[in-house]
Coordinates of N, CA and C and ligand atoms in Angstrom, one line a residue:
M1 N 72.3 53.7 200.3 CA 70.9 53.6 199.8 C 70.2 52.5 200.5
E2 N 70.9 51.4 200.7 CA 70.3 50.2 201.4 C 69.9 50.6 202.8
I3 N 70.8 51.4 203.4 CA 70.6 51.8 204.8 C 69.3 52.7 204.9
K4 N 69.1 53.5 203.9 CA 67.9 54.4 203.9 C 66.7 53.6 203.7
V5 N 66.7 52.6 202.8 CA 65.5 51.7 202.7 C 65.1 51.0 204.0
M6 N 66.1 50.5 204.7 CA 65.9 49.8 205.9 C 65.3 50.8 206.9
A7 N 65.9 52.0 206.9 CA 65.4 53.1 207.9 C 63.9 53.3 207.6
N8 N 63.5 53.4 206.3 CA 62.1 53.6 205.9 C 61.2 52.5 206.4
I9 N 61.7 51.3 206.2 CA 60.9 50.1 206.6 C 60.6 50.2 208.1
L10 N 61.6 50.5 208.9 CA 61.5 50.6 210.3 C 60.6 51.7 210.7
E11 N 60.7 52.8 210.0 CA 59.9 54.0 210.3 C 58.4 53.7 210.1
V12 N 58.1 53.1 208.9 CA 56.7 52.7 208.7 C 56.2 51.7 209.7
N13 N 57.0 50.7 210.1 CA 56.6 49.8 211.1 C 56.3 50.5 212.4
D14 N 57.2 51.4 212.8 CA 57.1 52.1 214.1 C 55.8 52.9 214.1
S15 N 55.4 53.5 213.0 CA 54.1 54.3 213.0 C 52.9 53.3 213.1
I16 N 52.9 52.2 212.5 CA 51.8 51.2 212.7 C 51.8 50.7 214.1
A17 N 53.1 50.4 214.6 CA 53.2 49.9 216.0 C 52.6 50.8 217.0
K18 N 52.8 52.1 216.8 CA 52.2 53.1 217.7 C 50.7 53.0 217.7
K19 N 50.1 52.8 216.6 CA 48.6 52.7 216.5 C 48.2 51.4 217.2
V20 N 48.9 50.3 216.9 CA 48.5 49.0 217.5 C 48.6 49.1 219.1
K21 N 49.6 49.8 219.5 CA 49.8 50.0 221.0 C 48.6 50.8 221.6
E22 N 48.3 51.8 220.9 CA 47.2 52.7 221.3 C 45.9 51.9 221.4
R23 N 45.7 51.1 220.3 CA 44.5 50.3 220.2 C 44.4 49.3 221.4
L24 N 45.5 48.7 221.7 CA 45.6 47.7 222.9 C 45.4 48.4 224.2
T25 N 46.1 49.6 224.3 CA 46.1 50.3 225.6 C 44.6 50.8 225.9
C26 N 43.9 51.2 224.9 CA 42.6 51.8 225.2 C 41.6 50.6 225.6
H27 N 42.0 49.4 225.3 CA 41.2 48.3 225.8 C 41.7 47.7 227.1
G28 N 42.8 48.4 227.7 CA 43.3 47.9 229.0 C 44.1 46.6 228.9
I29 N 44.6 46.3 227.7 CA 45.3 45.0 227.4 C 46.8 45.3 227.6
F30 N 47.4 44.3 228.3 CA 48.9 44.3 228.4 C 49.4 43.3 227.3
A31 N 50.2 43.8 226.3 CA 50.6 42.9 225.3 C 52.1 42.7 225.5
L32 N 52.4 41.4 225.4 CA 53.8 40.9 225.6 C 54.4 40.3 224.4
N33 N 55.5 40.8 224.0 CA 56.2 40.2 222.8 C 57.2 39.2 223.3
L34 N 56.9 37.9 223.1 CA 57.8 36.8 223.6 C 58.7 36.3 222.6
M35 N 60.0 36.4 222.9 CA 61.0 36.2 221.9 C 62.1 35.1 222.4
G36 N 62.8 34.6 221.4 CA 63.9 33.6 221.8 C 64.2 32.7 220.6
S37 N 65.2 31.9 220.7 CA 65.6 31.0 219.7 C 64.6 29.9 219.4
P38 N 64.6 29.2 218.3 CA 63.8 28.0 218.1 C 64.2 27.0 219.2
G39 N 63.3 26.4 219.8 CA 63.6 25.4 220.8 C 64.0 25.8 222.2
C40 N 63.9 27.1 222.5 CA 64.3 27.6 223.8 C 63.2 27.4 224.8
G41 N 61.9 27.1 224.3 CA 60.8 26.8 225.2 C 59.8 27.9 225.3
K42 N 59.7 28.7 224.3 CA 58.7 29.8 224.3 C 57.2 29.2 224.4
T43 N 56.9 28.3 223.6 CA 55.6 27.7 223.5 C 55.3 26.9 224.8
T44 N 56.2 26.2 225.3 CA 56.0 25.5 226.6 C 55.8 26.4 227.7
L45 N 56.6 27.5 227.8 CA 56.4 28.5 228.8 C 55.0 29.1 228.7
L46 N 54.6 29.3 227.5 CA 53.3 29.9 227.2 C 52.2 29.0 227.7
E47 N 52.3 27.7 227.4 CA 51.3 26.7 227.9 C 51.2 26.7 229.4
H48 N 52.4 26.7 230.1 CA 52.4 26.7 231.6 C 51.7 28.0 232.1
T49 N 52.1 29.1 231.4 CA 51.5 30.4 231.8 C 50.0 30.5 231.7
I50 N 49.5 29.9 230.6 CA 48.1 29.9 230.4 C 47.4 29.1 231.5
S51 N 48.0 27.9 231.7 CA 47.4 27.0 232.8 C 47.4 27.7 234.1
A52 N 48.4 28.4 234.4 CA 48.5 29.0 235.8 C 47.7 30.2 235.9
L53 N 47.5 31.0 234.9 CA 46.8 32.3 235.0 C 45.4 32.4 234.4
K54 N 45.0 31.4 233.7 CA 43.7 31.6 232.9 C 42.5 31.8 233.8
S55 N 42.6 31.3 235.0 CA 41.4 31.5 235.9 C 41.3 32.9 236.5
E56 N 42.4 33.6 236.4 CA 42.4 35.0 237.0 C 42.5 36.1 235.9
L57 N 43.0 35.7 234.7 CA 43.2 36.7 233.6 C 42.6 36.2 232.3
K58 N 42.1 37.1 231.5 CA 41.6 36.7 230.2 C 42.8 36.8 229.3
I59 N 43.2 35.7 228.8 CA 44.4 35.6 228.0 C 44.1 35.3 226.5
A60 N 44.8 35.9 225.6 CA 44.7 35.6 224.2 C 46.1 35.5 223.6
V61 N 46.3 34.8 222.6 CA 47.7 34.5 222.0 C 47.7 34.8 220.5
I62 N 48.8 35.4 220.1 CA 49.1 35.5 218.6 C 50.3 34.7 218.4
E63 N 50.3 33.7 217.5 CA 51.4 32.8 217.3 C 52.1 33.1 216.0
G64 N 53.3 33.5 216.0 CA 54.1 33.7 214.8 C 54.9 32.5 214.5
D65 N 54.8 32.0 213.2 CA 55.6 30.9 212.8 C 55.9 31.0 211.4
L66 N 57.0 30.4 210.9 CA 57.3 30.5 209.5 C 56.3 29.9 208.6
Y67 N 55.9 28.7 208.8 CA 55.0 28.0 207.9 C 53.9 27.2 208.6
T68 N 54.1 26.7 209.8 CA 53.1 25.7 210.4 C 52.2 26.3 211.4
D69 N 51.2 25.5 211.8 CA 50.3 26.0 212.9 C 50.5 25.0 214.1
K70 N 51.7 24.4 214.2 CA 51.9 23.5 215.3 C 51.8 24.1 216.7
D71 N 52.4 25.3 216.8 CA 52.3 26.0 218.2 C 50.9 26.4 218.5
A72 N 50.2 27.0 217.4 CA 48.8 27.4 217.7 C 47.9 26.3 218.1
N73 N 48.1 25.1 217.5 CA 47.4 23.9 217.9 C 47.6 23.6 219.4
R74 N 48.8 23.7 219.8 CA 49.2 23.4 221.2 C 48.4 24.4 222.1
I75 N 48.4 25.7 221.7 CA 47.8 26.7 222.6 C 46.3 26.5 222.6
E76 N 45.7 26.2 221.4 CA 44.3 26.1 221.3 C 43.7 25.0 222.3
K77 N 44.5 24.0 222.6 CA 44.0 23.0 223.5 C 43.8 23.5 224.9
H78 N 44.4 24.7 225.2 CA 44.3 25.2 226.6 C 43.0 26.1 226.7
G79 N 42.3 26.2 225.6 CA 41.0 26.9 225.6 C 41.1 28.4 225.7
V80 N 42.1 29.0 225.1 CA 42.1 30.5 225.0 C 42.2 30.8 223.5
P81 N 41.7 32.0 223.1 CA 41.7 32.4 221.7 C 43.1 32.5 221.2
V82 N 43.3 32.0 220.0 CA 44.7 32.0 219.4 C 44.6 32.3 217.9
I83 N 45.4 33.3 217.5 CA 45.5 33.6 216.1 C 46.8 33.2 215.5
Q84 N 46.8 32.5 214.5 CA 48.1 32.0 213.8 C 48.5 33.0 212.7
I85 N 49.7 33.5 212.8 CA 50.3 34.2 211.7 C 51.4 33.4 211.1
N86 N 51.4 33.1 209.8 CA 52.5 32.5 209.1 C 53.2 33.5 208.3
T87 N 54.5 33.7 208.6 CA 55.3 34.7 207.9 C 55.8 34.2 206.6
V88 N 55.6 33.0 206.2 CA 56.0 32.3 205.0 C 57.5 32.6 204.7
G89 N 58.3 32.3 205.7 CA 59.8 32.5 205.5 C 60.3 33.7 206.2
G90 N 59.4 34.7 206.5 CA 59.9 35.9 207.1 C 60.3 35.6 208.5
C91 N 61.4 36.3 208.9 CA 62.1 35.9 210.2 C 61.6 36.5 211.4
H92 N 60.5 37.4 211.3 CA 60.0 38.1 212.5 C 58.6 38.5 212.2
L93 N 57.9 38.9 213.2 CA 56.5 39.5 213.1 C 56.7 41.0 212.9
D94 N 55.7 41.7 212.3 CA 55.8 43.1 212.3 C 54.4 43.7 212.7
A95 N 54.4 45.0 212.9 CA 53.2 45.6 213.5 C 52.0 45.5 212.6
N96 N 52.2 45.5 211.3 CA 51.0 45.4 210.4 C 50.4 44.0 210.5
M97 N 51.2 42.9 210.7 CA 50.6 41.6 210.9 C 49.8 41.6 212.2
I98 N 50.3 42.2 213.2 CA 49.5 42.2 214.5 C 48.2 43.0 214.4
N99 N 48.3 44.1 213.7 CA 47.1 45.0 213.5 C 46.0 44.2 212.8
I100 N 46.4 43.4 211.8 CA 45.4 42.6 211.1 C 44.8 41.5 212.0
A101 N 45.8 40.8 212.7 CA 45.3 39.7 213.6 C 44.4 40.2 214.7
L102 N 44.6 41.5 215.2 CA 43.7 42.0 216.2 C 42.2 42.1 215.8
D103 N 42.0 42.3 214.5 CA 40.6 42.3 213.9 C 39.9 41.0 214.2
Q104 N 40.6 40.0 214.4 CA 40.0 38.7 214.7 C 39.8 38.3 216.1
L105 N 40.2 39.2 217.0 CA 40.1 39.0 218.5 C 39.0 39.9 219.1
D106 N 38.4 39.5 220.1 CA 37.4 40.3 220.9 C 38.3 41.1 221.9
L107 N 38.7 42.3 221.6 CA 39.7 43.0 222.4 C 39.1 43.3 223.8
A108 N 37.8 43.5 223.8 CA 37.1 43.8 225.1 C 37.2 42.7 226.1
A109 N 37.5 41.5 225.6 CA 37.5 40.3 226.5 C 38.9 39.8 226.7
I110 N 39.9 40.7 226.7 CA 41.3 40.3 226.9 C 42.0 41.2 227.9
D111 N 42.7 40.6 228.9 CA 43.6 41.3 229.8 C 45.0 41.2 229.4
L112 N 45.4 40.0 228.9 CA 46.8 39.8 228.6 C 46.9 39.1 227.2
L113 N 47.6 39.8 226.3 CA 47.8 39.3 225.0 C 49.3 38.9 224.9
I114 N 49.6 37.6 224.6 CA 50.9 37.2 224.4 C 51.2 36.9 223.0
I115 N 52.2 37.6 222.4 CA 52.6 37.4 221.0 C 53.9 36.6 221.0
E116 N 53.7 35.3 220.5 CA 55.0 34.5 220.4 C 55.6 34.8 219.1
N117 N 56.8 35.4 219.1 CA 57.4 35.8 217.9 C 58.1 34.6 217.2
V118 N 58.5 34.8 216.0 CA 59.2 33.7 215.2 C 60.6 33.4 216.0
G119 N 60.9 32.1 216.1 CA 62.1 31.8 216.8 C 63.4 32.3 216.1
N120 N 64.1 33.2 216.8 CA 65.2 33.9 216.1 C 65.7 34.9 217.2
L121 N 67.0 35.0 217.3 CA 67.6 36.0 218.3 C 67.9 37.3 217.6
V122 N 67.7 37.5 216.4 CA 68.1 38.8 215.7 C 66.9 39.6 215.3
C123 N 66.2 39.3 214.2 CA 65.2 40.2 213.6 C 64.1 40.6 214.5
P124 N 63.5 39.7 215.3 CA 62.3 40.1 216.1 C 62.6 41.3 217.0
A125 N 63.9 41.4 217.5 CA 64.2 42.5 218.4 C 64.2 43.9 217.7
E126 N 64.3 43.8 216.3 CA 64.4 45.1 215.6 C 63.0 45.7 215.2
F127 N 62.0 44.8 215.3 CA 60.6 45.2 214.9 C 59.7 45.3 216.1
N128 N 59.3 46.5 216.4 CA 58.3 46.8 217.4 C 56.9 46.3 216.8
V129 N 56.2 45.6 217.6 CA 54.9 45.1 217.1 C 53.7 45.8 217.8
G130 N 54.0 46.8 218.6 CA 53.0 47.5 219.4 C 52.8 47.0 220.8
E131 N 53.8 46.2 221.2 CA 53.7 45.6 222.5 C 54.0 46.6 223.6
H132 N 53.6 46.2 224.9 CA 53.9 47.1 226.0 C 55.2 46.5 226.8
G133 N 55.5 45.2 226.6 CA 56.6 44.7 227.2 C 57.2 43.6 226.4
R134 N 58.5 43.3 226.6 CA 59.2 42.2 225.9 C 59.8 41.2 226.8
A135 N 59.7 40.0 226.5 CA 60.3 38.9 227.3 C 61.2 38.1 226.3
T136 N 62.4 37.9 226.7 CA 63.3 37.0 226.0 C 63.7 35.8 226.7
V137 N 63.5 34.6 226.1 CA 63.8 33.3 226.7 C 65.2 32.8 226.2
L138 N 66.1 32.5 227.1 CA 67.3 31.8 226.8 C 67.4 30.5 227.5
S139 N 67.6 29.4 226.7 CA 67.7 28.1 227.4 C 69.1 27.8 227.7
I140 N 69.3 27.0 228.8 CA 70.6 26.6 229.2 C 71.4 25.9 228.1
T141 N 70.7 25.1 227.2 CA 71.3 24.3 226.2 C 71.9 25.2 225.0
E142 N 71.5 26.5 225.0 CA 72.0 27.3 223.9 C 73.4 27.8 224.2
G143 N 73.9 27.8 225.4 CA 75.2 28.3 225.8 C 75.2 29.7 226.3
E144 N 76.1 30.0 227.2 CA 76.1 31.3 227.9 C 76.7 32.4 227.1
D145 N 77.1 32.1 225.9 CA 77.7 33.2 225.1 C 76.7 34.0 224.3
K146 N 75.4 33.6 224.3 CA 74.4 34.2 223.5 C 74.1 35.7 223.8
P147 N 74.0 36.0 225.1 CA 73.7 37.4 225.4 C 74.7 38.4 224.8
L148 N 76.0 38.1 224.8 CA 76.9 39.1 224.2 C 77.0 39.0 222.7
K149 N 76.6 37.8 222.2 CA 76.6 37.6 220.7 C 75.4 38.3 220.1
Y150 N 74.3 38.3 220.8 CA 73.0 38.8 220.3 C 72.5 39.9 221.3
P151 N 73.2 41.0 221.5 CA 72.9 41.8 222.6 C 71.5 42.5 222.5
L152 N 71.1 42.9 221.3 CA 69.8 43.7 221.2 C 68.6 43.1 221.8
I153 N 68.4 41.8 221.6 CA 67.2 41.1 222.1 C 67.3 41.0 223.6
F154 N 68.4 41.0 224.2 CA 68.6 41.0 225.7 C 68.5 42.4 226.2
R155 N 69.0 43.4 225.5 CA 69.0 44.8 226.0 C 67.6 45.3 226.0
E156 N 66.8 44.9 225.0 CA 65.4 45.4 224.9 C 64.4 44.7 225.7
A157 N 64.8 43.7 226.4 CA 63.8 42.9 227.2 C 63.5 43.5 228.5
D158 N 62.2 43.4 228.9 CA 61.8 43.8 230.2 C 61.9 42.6 231.2
A159 N 61.8 41.4 230.6 CA 62.0 40.2 231.4 C 62.9 39.2 230.6
I160 N 63.8 38.5 231.3 CA 64.6 37.5 230.6 C 64.5 36.2 231.4
I161 N 64.1 35.2 230.7 CA 63.9 33.9 231.4 C 65.0 32.9 231.0
L162 N 65.7 32.5 232.0 CA 66.7 31.4 231.7 C 66.0 30.1 231.9
N163 N 65.7 29.5 230.8 CA 64.9 28.3 230.9 C 65.7 27.0 230.8
K164 N 65.1 25.9 231.2 CA 65.7 24.5 231.2 C 66.8 24.4 232.3
L165 N 66.5 25.1 233.4 CA 67.4 25.1 234.5 C 67.7 23.7 235.0
D166 N 66.8 22.8 234.8 CA 67.0 21.4 235.2 C 68.1 20.7 234.5
L167 N 68.5 21.3 233.3 CA 69.6 20.6 232.5 C 71.0 21.2 232.9
L168 N 71.0 22.1 233.8 CA 72.3 22.7 234.2 C 73.4 21.7 234.5
P169 N 73.1 20.7 235.3 CA 74.1 19.7 235.7 C 74.7 18.9 234.5
F170 N 73.9 18.9 233.4 CA 74.3 18.0 232.3 C 75.0 18.8 231.2
T171 N 75.3 20.1 231.4 CA 75.9 20.9 230.4 C 77.1 21.7 231.0
D172 N 77.9 22.3 230.1 CA 79.0 23.2 230.6 C 78.6 24.6 230.7
F173 N 77.3 24.9 230.7 CA 76.7 26.2 230.8 C 77.2 26.9 232.1
N174 N 77.9 28.0 232.0 CA 78.4 28.8 233.1 C 77.3 29.8 233.6
Y175 N 76.5 29.4 234.6 CA 75.3 30.2 235.0 C 75.8 31.6 235.4
N176 N 76.8 31.7 236.3 CA 77.2 33.0 236.8 C 77.7 33.9 235.7
A177 N 78.4 33.3 234.7 CA 78.9 34.1 233.6 C 77.8 34.6 232.8
A178 N 76.7 33.8 232.6 CA 75.6 34.2 231.8 C 74.9 35.4 232.4
V179 N 74.7 35.3 233.7 CA 74.0 36.3 234.5 C 74.8 37.6 234.4
E180 N 76.1 37.5 234.6 CA 77.0 38.6 234.6 C 76.9 39.3 233.2
D181 N 76.9 38.5 232.1 CA 76.9 39.1 230.8 C 75.5 39.8 230.5
I182 N 74.5 39.1 231.0 CA 73.1 39.7 230.8 C 73.1 41.1 231.5
R183 N 73.6 41.1 232.7 CA 73.6 42.4 233.5 C 74.5 43.5 232.9
K184 N 75.5 43.1 232.1 CA 76.3 44.1 231.4 C 75.5 44.8 230.4
I185 N 74.5 44.0 229.8 CA 73.7 44.5 228.7 C 72.4 45.2 229.2
N186 N 71.9 44.5 230.2 CA 70.6 45.0 230.7 C 70.5 44.9 232.2
F187 N 70.6 46.0 232.9 CA 70.7 46.0 234.3 C 69.3 45.9 235.0
T188 N 68.3 46.2 234.3 CA 67.0 46.4 235.0 C 66.0 45.3 234.7
A189 N 66.2 44.5 233.7 CA 65.2 43.5 233.3 C 64.9 42.5 234.5
K190 N 63.7 42.1 234.6 CA 63.4 41.0 235.6 C 64.1 39.7 235.1
L191 N 64.9 39.1 235.9 CA 65.6 37.9 235.5 C 65.0 36.7 236.2
V192 N 64.5 35.7 235.5 CA 63.9 34.6 236.1 C 64.6 33.3 235.6
A193 N 65.2 32.6 236.6 CA 65.8 31.3 236.3 C 64.7 30.2 236.5
A194 N 64.4 29.5 235.5 CA 63.2 28.6 235.6 C 63.4 27.3 234.8
S195 N 62.5 26.4 235.1 CA 62.5 25.1 234.4 C 61.0 24.8 234.1
C196 N 60.6 24.8 232.9 CA 59.2 24.4 232.6 C 59.0 23.0 232.9
R197 N 60.1 22.2 232.9 CA 59.9 20.7 233.1 C 59.6 20.5 234.6
T198 N 60.3 21.2 235.5 CA 60.1 20.9 237.0 C 59.2 22.0 237.6
G199 N 59.0 23.1 236.9 CA 58.1 24.2 237.5 C 58.9 25.1 238.3
E200 N 60.2 24.9 238.6 CA 61.0 25.7 239.4 C 61.1 27.1 238.8
G201 N 60.9 28.1 239.6 CA 61.1 29.5 239.2 C 59.9 30.1 238.5
L202 N 59.0 29.3 238.1 CA 57.9 29.9 237.2 C 57.0 30.8 238.0
D203 N 56.9 30.7 239.3 CA 56.0 31.6 240.1 C 56.5 33.0 240.0
H204 N 57.8 33.2 239.9 CA 58.4 34.6 239.8 C 58.0 35.2 238.5
W205 N 57.9 34.3 237.4 CA 57.5 34.8 236.1 C 56.0 35.2 236.1
Y206 N 55.2 34.3 236.8 CA 53.8 34.6 236.8 C 53.5 35.9 237.6
D207 N 54.3 36.1 238.7 CA 54.1 37.3 239.5 C 54.5 38.6 238.7
W208 N 55.5 38.5 237.9 CA 55.9 39.6 237.1 C 54.8 39.9 236.1
L209 N 54.3 38.9 235.4 CA 53.2 39.1 234.5 C 52.0 39.7 235.1
R210 N 51.6 39.2 236.2 CA 50.4 39.7 237.0 C 50.6 41.2 237.2
A211 N 51.8 41.6 237.7 CA 52.1 43.0 238.0 C 52.0 43.9 236.7
Q212 N 52.4 43.4 235.6 CA 52.4 44.2 234.4 C 50.9 44.4 233.9
V213 N 50.1 43.3 234.1 CA 48.7 43.4 233.7 C 48.0 44.4 234.6
K214 N 48.3 44.3 235.9 CA 47.6 45.2 236.8 C 48.0 46.6 236.6
K215 N 49.2 46.9 236.3 CA 49.7 48.2 236.0 C 49.0 48.8 234.7
Q216 N 48.8 47.9 233.7 CA 48.2 48.3 232.5 C 46.7 48.6 232.6
A217 N 46.1 47.8 233.5 CA 44.6 48.0 233.7 C 44.3 49.4 234.2
R218 N 45.3 50.0 234.9 CA 45.1 51.3 235.5 C 45.4 52.4 234.6
C219 N 46.0 52.1 233.4 CA 46.4 53.2 232.4 C 45.2 54.0 231.9
Ligands
MG1 MG1 57.1 28.0 219.6

């Protein structure tokens, strides 16, 4: 019985997600679902991305957070539209939350919508929010065992960012093993090794994002 209830929840979410995606697509928007653990650097990556790309792309952000608006405040300082969603304890965003948030954005004035999901390696991967692409951030300090322990969020990703690369010499993180494990789960995702602190590798991430937005604009 419980399995059936869960199936129904996912079915309802998927049908709303389909509508959200159509809504975004018809405005030529590329929507990215940005996922990863608390503290892996999602918001910092987002801040760098906005600084690097805001002169060439119209960017908007939806911030998912359990209770606070700390991340939305950080994004707002970069001068792009940002909508805060508080899930009040809920461990992920869902398509209905995004649909409501979109009413508060000028969709005609957006090329790239980045949705920062709640920090969590499990639930966000299960709920489609109407995005066109998914990016999962894994930081060096989390340990290289995470891809095999939480395979869904890595399997479903179109891009995987290995963040905090500058900390590699100070940890026991086995970089080659991590990449090997990620490739066992997901052979096609764009893999970017980066450090938001030093800026290393971020150009590859920006290029990947530019290409997605360009592809979407032609849809
Ligand atoms: Mg954050």
